[in-house]
PDB file of C-alpha atoms in Angstrom:
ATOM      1  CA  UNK A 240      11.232  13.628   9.013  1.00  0.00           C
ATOM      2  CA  UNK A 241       7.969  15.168   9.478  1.00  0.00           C
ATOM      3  CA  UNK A 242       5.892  14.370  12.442  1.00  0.00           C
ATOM      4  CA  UNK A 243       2.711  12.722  12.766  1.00  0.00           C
ATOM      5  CA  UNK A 244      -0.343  14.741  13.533  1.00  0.00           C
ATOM      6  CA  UNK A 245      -3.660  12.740  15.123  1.00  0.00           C
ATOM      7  CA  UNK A 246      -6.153  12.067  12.614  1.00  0.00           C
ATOM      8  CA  UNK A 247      -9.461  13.508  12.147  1.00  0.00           C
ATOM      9  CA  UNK A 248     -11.785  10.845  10.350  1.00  0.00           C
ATOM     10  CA  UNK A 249     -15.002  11.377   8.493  1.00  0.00           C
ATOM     11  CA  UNK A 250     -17.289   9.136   6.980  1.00  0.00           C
ATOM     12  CA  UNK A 251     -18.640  10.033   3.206  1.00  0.00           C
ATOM     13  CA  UNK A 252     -21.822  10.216   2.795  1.00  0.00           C
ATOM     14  CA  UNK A 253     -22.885  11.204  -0.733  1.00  0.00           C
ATOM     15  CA  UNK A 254     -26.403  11.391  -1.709  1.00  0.00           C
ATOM     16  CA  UNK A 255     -25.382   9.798  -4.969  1.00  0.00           C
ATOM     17  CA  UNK A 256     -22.390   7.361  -4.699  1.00  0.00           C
ATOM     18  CA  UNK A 257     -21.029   5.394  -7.403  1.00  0.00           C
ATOM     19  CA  UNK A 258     -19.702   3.005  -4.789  1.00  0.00           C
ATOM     20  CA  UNK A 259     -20.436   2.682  -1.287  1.00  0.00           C
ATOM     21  CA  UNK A 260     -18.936   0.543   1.206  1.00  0.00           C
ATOM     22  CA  UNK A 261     -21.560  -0.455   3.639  1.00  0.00           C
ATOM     23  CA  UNK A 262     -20.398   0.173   7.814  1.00  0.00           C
ATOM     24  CA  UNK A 263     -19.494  -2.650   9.366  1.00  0.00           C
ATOM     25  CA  UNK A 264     -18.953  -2.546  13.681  1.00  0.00           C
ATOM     26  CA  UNK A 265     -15.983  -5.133  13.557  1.00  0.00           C
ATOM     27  CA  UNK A 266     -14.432  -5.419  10.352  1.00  0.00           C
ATOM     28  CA  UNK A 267     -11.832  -8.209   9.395  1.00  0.00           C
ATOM     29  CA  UNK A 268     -10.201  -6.483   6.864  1.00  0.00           C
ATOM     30  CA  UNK A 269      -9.067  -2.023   7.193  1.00  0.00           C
ATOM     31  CA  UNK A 270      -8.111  -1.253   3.452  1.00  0.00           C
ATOM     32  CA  UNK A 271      -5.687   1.759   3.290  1.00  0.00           C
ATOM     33  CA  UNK A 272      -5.133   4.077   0.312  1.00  0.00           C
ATOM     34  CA  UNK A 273      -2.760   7.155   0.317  1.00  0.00           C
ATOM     35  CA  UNK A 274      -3.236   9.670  -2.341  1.00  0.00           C
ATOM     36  CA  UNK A 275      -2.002  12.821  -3.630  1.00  0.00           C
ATOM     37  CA  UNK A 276      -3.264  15.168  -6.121  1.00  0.00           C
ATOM     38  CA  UNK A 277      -4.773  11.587  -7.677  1.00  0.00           C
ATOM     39  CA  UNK A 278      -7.087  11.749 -10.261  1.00  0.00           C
ATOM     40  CA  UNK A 279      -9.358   9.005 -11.783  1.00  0.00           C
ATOM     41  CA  UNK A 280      -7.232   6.078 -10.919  1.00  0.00           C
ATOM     42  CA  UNK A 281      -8.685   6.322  -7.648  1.00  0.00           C
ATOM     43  CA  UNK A 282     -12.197   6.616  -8.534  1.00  0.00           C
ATOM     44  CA  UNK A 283     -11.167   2.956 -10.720  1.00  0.00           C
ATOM     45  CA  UNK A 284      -9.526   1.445  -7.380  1.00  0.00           C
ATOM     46  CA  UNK A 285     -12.368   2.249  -5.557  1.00  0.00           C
ATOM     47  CA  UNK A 286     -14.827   0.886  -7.960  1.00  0.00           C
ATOM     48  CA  UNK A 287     -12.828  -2.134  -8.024  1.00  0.00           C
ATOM     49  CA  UNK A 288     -12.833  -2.524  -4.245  1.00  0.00           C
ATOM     50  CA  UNK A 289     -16.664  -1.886  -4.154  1.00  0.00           C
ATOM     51  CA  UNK A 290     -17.195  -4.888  -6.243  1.00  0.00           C
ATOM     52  CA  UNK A 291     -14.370  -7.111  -4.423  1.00  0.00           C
ATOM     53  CA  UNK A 292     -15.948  -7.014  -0.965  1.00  0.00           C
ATOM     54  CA  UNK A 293     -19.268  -7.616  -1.925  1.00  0.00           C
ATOM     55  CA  UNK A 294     -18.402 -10.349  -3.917  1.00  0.00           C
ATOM     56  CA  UNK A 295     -15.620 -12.077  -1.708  1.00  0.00           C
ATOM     57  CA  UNK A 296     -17.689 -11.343   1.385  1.00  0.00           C
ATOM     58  CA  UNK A 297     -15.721  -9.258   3.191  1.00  0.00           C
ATOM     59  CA  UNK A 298     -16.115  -7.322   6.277  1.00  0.00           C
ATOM     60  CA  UNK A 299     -13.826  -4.639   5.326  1.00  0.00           C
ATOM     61  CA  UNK A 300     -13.565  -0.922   6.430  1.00  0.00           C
ATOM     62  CA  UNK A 301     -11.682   1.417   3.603  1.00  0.00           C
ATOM     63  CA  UNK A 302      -9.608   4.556   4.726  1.00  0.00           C
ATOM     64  CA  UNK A 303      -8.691   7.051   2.344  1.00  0.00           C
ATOM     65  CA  UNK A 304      -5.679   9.040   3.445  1.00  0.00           C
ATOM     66  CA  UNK A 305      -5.376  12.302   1.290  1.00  0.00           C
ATOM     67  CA  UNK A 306      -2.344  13.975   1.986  1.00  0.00           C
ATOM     68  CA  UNK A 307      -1.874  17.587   1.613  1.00  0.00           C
ATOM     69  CA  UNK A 308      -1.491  18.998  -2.095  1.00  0.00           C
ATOM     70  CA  UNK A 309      -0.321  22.743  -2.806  1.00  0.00           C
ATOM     71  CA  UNK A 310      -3.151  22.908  -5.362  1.00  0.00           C
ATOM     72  CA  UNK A 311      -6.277  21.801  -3.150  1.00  0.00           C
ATOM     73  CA  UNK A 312      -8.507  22.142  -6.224  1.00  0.00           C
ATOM     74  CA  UNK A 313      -6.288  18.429  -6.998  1.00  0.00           C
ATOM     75  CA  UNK A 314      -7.150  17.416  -3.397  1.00  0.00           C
ATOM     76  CA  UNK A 315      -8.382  14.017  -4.161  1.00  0.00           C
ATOM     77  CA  UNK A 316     -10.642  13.670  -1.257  1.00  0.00           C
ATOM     78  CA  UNK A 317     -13.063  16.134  -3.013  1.00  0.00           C
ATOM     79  CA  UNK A 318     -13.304  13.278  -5.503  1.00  0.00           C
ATOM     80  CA  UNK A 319     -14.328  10.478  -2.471  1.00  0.00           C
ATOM     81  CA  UNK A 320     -16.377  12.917  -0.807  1.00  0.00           C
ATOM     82  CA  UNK A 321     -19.058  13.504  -3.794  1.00  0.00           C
ATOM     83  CA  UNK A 322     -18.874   9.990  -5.224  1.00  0.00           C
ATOM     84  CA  UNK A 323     -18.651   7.685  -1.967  1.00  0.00           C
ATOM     85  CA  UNK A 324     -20.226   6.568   1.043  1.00  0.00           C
ATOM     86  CA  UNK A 325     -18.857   4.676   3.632  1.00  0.00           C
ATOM     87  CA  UNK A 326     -15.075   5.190   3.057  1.00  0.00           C
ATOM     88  CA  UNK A 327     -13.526   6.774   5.801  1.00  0.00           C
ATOM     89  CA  UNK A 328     -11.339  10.108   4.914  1.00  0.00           C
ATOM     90  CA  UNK A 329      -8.680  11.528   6.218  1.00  0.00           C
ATOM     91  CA  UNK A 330      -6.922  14.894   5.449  1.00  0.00           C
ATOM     92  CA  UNK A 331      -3.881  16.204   6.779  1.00  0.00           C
ATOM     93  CA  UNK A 332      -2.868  19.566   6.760  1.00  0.00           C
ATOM     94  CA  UNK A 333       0.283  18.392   5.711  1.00  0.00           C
ATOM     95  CA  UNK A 334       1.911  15.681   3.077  1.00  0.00           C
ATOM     96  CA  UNK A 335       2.501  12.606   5.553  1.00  0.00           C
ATOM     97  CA  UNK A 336       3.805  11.164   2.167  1.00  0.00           C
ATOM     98  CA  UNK A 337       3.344   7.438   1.458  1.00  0.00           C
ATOM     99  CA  UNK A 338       5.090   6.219   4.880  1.00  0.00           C
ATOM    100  CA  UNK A 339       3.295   8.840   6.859  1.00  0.00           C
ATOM    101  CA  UNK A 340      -0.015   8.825   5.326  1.00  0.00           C
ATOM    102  CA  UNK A 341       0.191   5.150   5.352  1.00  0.00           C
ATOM    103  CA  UNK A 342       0.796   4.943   8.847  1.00  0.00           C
ATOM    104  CA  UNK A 343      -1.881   7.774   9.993  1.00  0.00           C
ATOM    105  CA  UNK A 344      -4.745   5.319   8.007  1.00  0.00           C
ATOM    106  CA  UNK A 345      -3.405   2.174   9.718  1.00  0.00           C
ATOM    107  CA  UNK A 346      -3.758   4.359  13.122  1.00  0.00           C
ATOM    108  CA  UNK A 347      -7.118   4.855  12.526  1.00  0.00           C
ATOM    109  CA  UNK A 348      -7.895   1.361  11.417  1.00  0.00           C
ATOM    110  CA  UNK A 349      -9.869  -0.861  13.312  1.00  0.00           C
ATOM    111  CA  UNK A 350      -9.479  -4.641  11.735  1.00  0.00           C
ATOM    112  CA  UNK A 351      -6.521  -7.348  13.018  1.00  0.00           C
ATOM    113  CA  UNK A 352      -6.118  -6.929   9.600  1.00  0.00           C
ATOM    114  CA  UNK A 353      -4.381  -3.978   7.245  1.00  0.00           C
ATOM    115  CA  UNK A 354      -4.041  -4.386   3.472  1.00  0.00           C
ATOM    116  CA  UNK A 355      -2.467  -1.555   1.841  1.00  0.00           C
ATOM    117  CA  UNK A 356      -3.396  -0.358  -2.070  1.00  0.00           C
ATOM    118  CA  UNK A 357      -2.103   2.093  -4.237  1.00  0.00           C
ATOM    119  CA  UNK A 358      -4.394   4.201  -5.596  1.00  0.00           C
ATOM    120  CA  UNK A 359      -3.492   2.847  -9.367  1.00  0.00           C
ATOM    121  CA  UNK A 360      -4.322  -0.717  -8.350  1.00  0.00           C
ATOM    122  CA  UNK A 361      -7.517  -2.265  -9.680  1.00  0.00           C
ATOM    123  CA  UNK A 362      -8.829  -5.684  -8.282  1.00  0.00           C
ATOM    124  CA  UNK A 363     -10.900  -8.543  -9.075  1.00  0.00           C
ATOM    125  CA  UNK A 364     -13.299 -10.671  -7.506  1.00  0.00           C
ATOM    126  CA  UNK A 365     -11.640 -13.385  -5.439  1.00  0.00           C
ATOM    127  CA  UNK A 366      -8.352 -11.564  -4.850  1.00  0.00           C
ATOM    128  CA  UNK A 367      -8.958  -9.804  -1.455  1.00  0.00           C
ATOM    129  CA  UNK A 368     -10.139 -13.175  -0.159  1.00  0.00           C
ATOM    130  CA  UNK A 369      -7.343 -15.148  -1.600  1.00  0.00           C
ATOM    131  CA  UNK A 370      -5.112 -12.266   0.069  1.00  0.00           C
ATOM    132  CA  UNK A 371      -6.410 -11.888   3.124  1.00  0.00           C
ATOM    133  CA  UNK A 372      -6.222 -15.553   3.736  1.00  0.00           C
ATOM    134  CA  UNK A 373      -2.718 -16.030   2.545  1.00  0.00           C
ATOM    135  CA  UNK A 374      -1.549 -13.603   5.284  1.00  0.00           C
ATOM    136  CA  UNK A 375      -3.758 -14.773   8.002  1.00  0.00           C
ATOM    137  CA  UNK A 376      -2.271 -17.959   7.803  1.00  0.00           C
ATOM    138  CA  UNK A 377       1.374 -16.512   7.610  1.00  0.00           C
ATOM    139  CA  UNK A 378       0.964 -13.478  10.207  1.00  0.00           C
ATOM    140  CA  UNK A 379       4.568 -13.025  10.594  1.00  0.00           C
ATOM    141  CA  UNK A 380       4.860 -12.543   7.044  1.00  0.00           C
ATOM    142  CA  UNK A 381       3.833  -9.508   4.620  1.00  0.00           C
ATOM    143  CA  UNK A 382       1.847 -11.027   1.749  1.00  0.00           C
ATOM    144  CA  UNK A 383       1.311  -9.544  -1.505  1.00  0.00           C
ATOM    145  CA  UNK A 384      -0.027 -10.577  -5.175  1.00  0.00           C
ATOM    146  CA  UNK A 385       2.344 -10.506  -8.385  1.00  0.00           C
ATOM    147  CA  UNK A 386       1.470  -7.529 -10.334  1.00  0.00           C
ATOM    148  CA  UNK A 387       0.638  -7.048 -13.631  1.00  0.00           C
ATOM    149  CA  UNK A 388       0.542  -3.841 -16.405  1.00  0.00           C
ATOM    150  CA  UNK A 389      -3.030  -3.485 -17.626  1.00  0.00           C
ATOM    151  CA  UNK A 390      -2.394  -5.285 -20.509  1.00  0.00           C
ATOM    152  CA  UNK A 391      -1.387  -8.044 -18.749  1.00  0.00           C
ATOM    153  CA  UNK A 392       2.229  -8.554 -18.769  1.00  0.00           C
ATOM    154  CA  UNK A 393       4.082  -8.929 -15.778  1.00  0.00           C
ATOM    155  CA  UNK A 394       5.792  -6.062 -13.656  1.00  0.00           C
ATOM    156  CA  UNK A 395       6.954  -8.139 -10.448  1.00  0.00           C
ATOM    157  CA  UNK A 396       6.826 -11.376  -8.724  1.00  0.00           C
ATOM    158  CA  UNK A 397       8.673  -9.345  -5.927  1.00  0.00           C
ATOM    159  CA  UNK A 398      11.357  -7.380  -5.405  1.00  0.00           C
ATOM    160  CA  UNK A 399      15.216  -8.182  -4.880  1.00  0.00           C
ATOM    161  CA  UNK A 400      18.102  -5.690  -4.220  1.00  0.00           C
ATOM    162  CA  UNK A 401      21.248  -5.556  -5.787  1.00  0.00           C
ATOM    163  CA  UNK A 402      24.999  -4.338  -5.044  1.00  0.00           C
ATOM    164  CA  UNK A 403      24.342  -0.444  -5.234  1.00  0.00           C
ATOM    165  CA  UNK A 404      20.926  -0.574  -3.613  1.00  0.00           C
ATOM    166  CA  UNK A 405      18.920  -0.528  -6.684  1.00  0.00           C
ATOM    167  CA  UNK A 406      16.288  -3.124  -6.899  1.00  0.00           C
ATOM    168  CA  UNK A 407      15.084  -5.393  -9.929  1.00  0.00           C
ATOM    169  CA  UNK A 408      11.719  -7.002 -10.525  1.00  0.00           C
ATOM    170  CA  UNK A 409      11.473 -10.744 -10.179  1.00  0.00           C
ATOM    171  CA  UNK A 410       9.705 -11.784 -13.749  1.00  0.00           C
ATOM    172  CA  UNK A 411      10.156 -15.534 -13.450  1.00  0.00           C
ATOM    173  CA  UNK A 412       8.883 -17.752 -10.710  1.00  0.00           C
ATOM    174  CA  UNK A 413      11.217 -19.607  -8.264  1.00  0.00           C
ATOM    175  CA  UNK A 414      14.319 -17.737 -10.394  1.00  0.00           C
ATOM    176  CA  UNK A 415      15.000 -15.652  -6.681  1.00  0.00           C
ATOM    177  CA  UNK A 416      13.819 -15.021  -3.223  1.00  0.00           C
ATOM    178  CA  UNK A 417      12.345 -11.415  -3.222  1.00  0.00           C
ATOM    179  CA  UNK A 418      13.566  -9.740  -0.717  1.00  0.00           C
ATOM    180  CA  UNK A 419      10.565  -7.665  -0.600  1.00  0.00           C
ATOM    181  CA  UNK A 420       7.824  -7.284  -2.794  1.00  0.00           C
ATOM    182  CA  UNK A 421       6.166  -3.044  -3.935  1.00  0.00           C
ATOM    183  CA  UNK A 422       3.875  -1.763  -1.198  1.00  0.00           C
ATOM    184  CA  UNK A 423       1.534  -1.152  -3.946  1.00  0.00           C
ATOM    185  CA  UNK A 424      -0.757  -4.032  -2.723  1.00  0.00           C
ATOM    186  CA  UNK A 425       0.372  -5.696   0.996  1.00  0.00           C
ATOM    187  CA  UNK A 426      -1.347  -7.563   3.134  1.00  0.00           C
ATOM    188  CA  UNK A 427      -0.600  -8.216   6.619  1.00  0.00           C
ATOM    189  CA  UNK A 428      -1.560  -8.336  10.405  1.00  0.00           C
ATOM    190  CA  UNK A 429      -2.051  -5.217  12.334  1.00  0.00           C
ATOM    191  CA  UNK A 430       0.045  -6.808  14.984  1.00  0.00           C
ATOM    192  CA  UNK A 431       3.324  -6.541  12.713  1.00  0.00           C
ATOM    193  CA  UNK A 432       2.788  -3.524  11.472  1.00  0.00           C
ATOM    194  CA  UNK A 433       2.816  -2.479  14.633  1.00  0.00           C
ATOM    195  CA  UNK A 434       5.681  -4.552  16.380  1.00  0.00           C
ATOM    196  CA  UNK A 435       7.561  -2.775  13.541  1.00  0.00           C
ATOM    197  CA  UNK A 436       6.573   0.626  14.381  1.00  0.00           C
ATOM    198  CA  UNK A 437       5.448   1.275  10.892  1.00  0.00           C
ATOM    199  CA  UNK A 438       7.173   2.358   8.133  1.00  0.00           C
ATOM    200  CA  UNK A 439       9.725   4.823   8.539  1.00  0.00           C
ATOM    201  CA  UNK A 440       9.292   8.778   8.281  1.00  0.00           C
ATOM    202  CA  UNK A 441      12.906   8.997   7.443  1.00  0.00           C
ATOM    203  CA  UNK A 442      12.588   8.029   3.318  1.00  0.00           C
ATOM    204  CA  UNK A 443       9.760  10.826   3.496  1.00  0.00           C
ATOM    205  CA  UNK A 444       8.072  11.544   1.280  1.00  0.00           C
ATOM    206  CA  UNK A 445       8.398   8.756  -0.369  1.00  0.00           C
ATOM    207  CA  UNK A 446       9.855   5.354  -2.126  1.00  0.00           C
ATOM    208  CA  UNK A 447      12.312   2.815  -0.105  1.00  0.00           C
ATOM    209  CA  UNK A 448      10.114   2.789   3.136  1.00  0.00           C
ATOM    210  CA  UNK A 449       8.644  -0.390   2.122  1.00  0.00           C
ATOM    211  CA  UNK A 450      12.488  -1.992   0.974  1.00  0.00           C
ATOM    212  CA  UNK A 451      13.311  -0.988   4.633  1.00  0.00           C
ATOM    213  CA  UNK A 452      10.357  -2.237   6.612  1.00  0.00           C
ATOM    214  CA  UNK A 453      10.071  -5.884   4.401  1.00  0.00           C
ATOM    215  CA  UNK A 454      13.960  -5.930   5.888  1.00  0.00           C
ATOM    216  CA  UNK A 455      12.682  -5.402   9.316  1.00  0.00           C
ATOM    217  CA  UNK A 456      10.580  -7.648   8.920  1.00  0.00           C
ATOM    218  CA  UNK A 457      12.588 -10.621   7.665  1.00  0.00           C
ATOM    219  CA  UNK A 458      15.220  -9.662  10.668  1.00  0.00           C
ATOM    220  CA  UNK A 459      11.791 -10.697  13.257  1.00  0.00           C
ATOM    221  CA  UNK A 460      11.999 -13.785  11.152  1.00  0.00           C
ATOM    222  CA  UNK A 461       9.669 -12.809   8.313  1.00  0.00           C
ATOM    223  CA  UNK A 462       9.673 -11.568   5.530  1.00  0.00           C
ATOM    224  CA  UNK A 463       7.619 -11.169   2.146  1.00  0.00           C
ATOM    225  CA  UNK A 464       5.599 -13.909   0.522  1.00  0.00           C
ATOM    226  CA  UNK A 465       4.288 -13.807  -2.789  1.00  0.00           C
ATOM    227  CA  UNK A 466       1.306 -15.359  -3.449  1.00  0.00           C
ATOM    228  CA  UNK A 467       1.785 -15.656  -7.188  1.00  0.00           C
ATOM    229  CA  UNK A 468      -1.779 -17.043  -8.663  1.00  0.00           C
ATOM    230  CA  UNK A 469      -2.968 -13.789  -7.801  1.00  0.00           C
ATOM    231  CA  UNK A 470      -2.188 -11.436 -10.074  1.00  0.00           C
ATOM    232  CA  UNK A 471      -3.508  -7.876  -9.463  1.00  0.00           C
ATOM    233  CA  UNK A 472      -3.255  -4.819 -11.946  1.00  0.00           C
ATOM    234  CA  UNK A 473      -0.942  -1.757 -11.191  1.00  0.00           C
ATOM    235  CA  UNK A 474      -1.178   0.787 -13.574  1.00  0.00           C
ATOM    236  CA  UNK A 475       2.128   2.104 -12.269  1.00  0.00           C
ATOM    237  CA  UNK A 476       1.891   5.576 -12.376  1.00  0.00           C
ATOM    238  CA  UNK A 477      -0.099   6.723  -8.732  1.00  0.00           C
ATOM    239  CA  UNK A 478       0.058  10.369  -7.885  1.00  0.00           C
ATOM    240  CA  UNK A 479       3.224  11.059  -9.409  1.00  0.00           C
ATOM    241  CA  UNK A 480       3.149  13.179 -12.325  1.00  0.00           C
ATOM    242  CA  UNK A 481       7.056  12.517 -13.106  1.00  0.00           C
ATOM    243  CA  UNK A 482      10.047  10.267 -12.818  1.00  0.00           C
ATOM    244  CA  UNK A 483      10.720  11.043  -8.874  1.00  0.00           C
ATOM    245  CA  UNK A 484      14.605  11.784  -7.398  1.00  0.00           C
ATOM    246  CA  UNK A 485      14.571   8.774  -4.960  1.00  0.00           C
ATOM    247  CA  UNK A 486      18.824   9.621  -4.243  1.00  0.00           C
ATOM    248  CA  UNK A 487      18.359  11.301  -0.910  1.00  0.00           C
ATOM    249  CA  UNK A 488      15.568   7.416  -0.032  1.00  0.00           C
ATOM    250  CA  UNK A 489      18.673   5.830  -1.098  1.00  0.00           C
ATOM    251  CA  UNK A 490      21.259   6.993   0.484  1.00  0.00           C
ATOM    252  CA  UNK A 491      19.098   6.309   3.596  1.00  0.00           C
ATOM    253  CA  UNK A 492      18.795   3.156   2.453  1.00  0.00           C
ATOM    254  CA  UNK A 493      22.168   2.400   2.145  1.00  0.00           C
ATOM    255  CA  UNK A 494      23.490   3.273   5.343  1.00  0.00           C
ATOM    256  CA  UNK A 495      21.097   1.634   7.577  1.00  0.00           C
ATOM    257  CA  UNK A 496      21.725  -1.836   5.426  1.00  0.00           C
ATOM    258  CA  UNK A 497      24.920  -1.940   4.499  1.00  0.00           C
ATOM    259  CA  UNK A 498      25.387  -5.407   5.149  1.00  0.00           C
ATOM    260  CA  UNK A 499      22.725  -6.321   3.272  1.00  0.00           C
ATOM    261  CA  UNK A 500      23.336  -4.421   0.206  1.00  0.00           C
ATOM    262  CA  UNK A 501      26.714  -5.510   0.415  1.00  0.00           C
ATOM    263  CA  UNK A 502      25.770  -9.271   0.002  1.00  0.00           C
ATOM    264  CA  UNK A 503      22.966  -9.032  -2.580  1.00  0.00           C
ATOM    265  CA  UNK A 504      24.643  -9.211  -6.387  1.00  0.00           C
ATOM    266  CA  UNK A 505      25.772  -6.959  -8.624  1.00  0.00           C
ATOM    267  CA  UNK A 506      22.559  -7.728 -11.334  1.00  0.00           C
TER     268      UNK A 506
END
């Protein structure tokens, strides 16, 4: 586990943006992106969010968490810095990974709100609103879109575990209840993600944090809703630049939900 550190936030400020996010004293809606070493998939979210939030009319605040890299010259927040203004940046002097650096950006958030986006995810104009509703009117739940490959087939209507701990897209509507749904686009109150102490450091740096805190979740008496007519691209391929070892995530996995794991099917 890796502890967290306070963060120091600055506002960009570019003299030339190619999006800019105007300030806003109270906003509804804090929009959190972790990166690492991420390239131009970012720049594309960003762009994407840019146009969202003017267009849906949203009061939103966007926090750009850029974890530590070993190469700095990959440091992504170089990239924000010179082509943004108004996101706020963060960067530790260490990789929180996606739990940590998630939960350092909601720290520093200031909406009732959080949403949390990959930094591979593009939107479109009526999807942060149609989000943003969906899990104001279901605060106890985490609400996310169905996501799609950018050529428009479908990678998930949610999430569902199986026998070993392994998980399986849901690709046909109604066909299962996810049991959670990829933290690649969530949406849900501040006031959860707190209750539930945010996700958990232990599945540092990375994958079955969000598995683990839709569980949580669901044992409050929530859980994960997808709102399917919303269907939001995920190019699927983030900061990593290969096929990650998520064994040691899954063992952790395992023995904390036994139970569950044990009940869920064998396909």
């Amino acid at each position: 586990m890796i502890e967290q550190e306070a963060a120091v936030v600055r506002v960009t400020d570019s003299p030339v943006p190619r999006v800019t996010f105007p300030w806003v004293e109270r906003p509804e809606l804090s929009i959190v992106i972790v990166a690492f070493g991420t390239g131009l998939v970012l720049d594309h979210c960003l762009d994407s969010l840019g146009a969202s939030v003017a267009a849906d009319g949203i009061a939103a605040e966007v926090i750009v968490v850029d974890n530590d890299h070993p190469h700095r010259g990959h440091a992504a927040g170089n990239r924000v810095a010179i082509s943004s203004r108004g996101v706020r940046l963060i960067q530790p002097t260490a990789n929180l990974g996606f739990g940590g650096g998630n939960n350092a950006g909601a720290a520093a958030a200031r909406a009732a709100m959080l949403a949390f986006v990959n930094p591979d995810v593009i939107v479109s104009s009526g999807q942060l609103r149609s989000l943003l509703d969906a899990a104001r009117s279901k605060p106890d739940l985490i609400s996310a879109p169905a996501l799609i490959f950018p050529d428009g087939s479908l990678q998930e209507l949610g999430m569902r575990i199986i026998d070993d701990g392994d998980t399986r897209p849901i690709l046909q509507a109604g066909s299962h209840t996810p049991d959670y749904a990829s933290a690649a686009c969530w949406f849900l109150s501040s006031k959860l993600f707190s209750r539930l102490g945010g996700f958990d450091l232990a599945y540092h740096p990375a994958y079955y944090e969000d598995v683990d805190f839709a569980l949580r979740a669901a044992e409050l008496g929530g859980g994960t809703q997808v709102v399917d007519s919303v269907r939001v691209v995920h190019e699927h391929h983030g900061s990593a630049t290969s096929p990650p070892d998520v064994s040691k995530q899954q063992q952790v996995f395992l023995n904390r939900w036994k139970s569950v794991v044990a009940s869920r099917p064998a396909q």
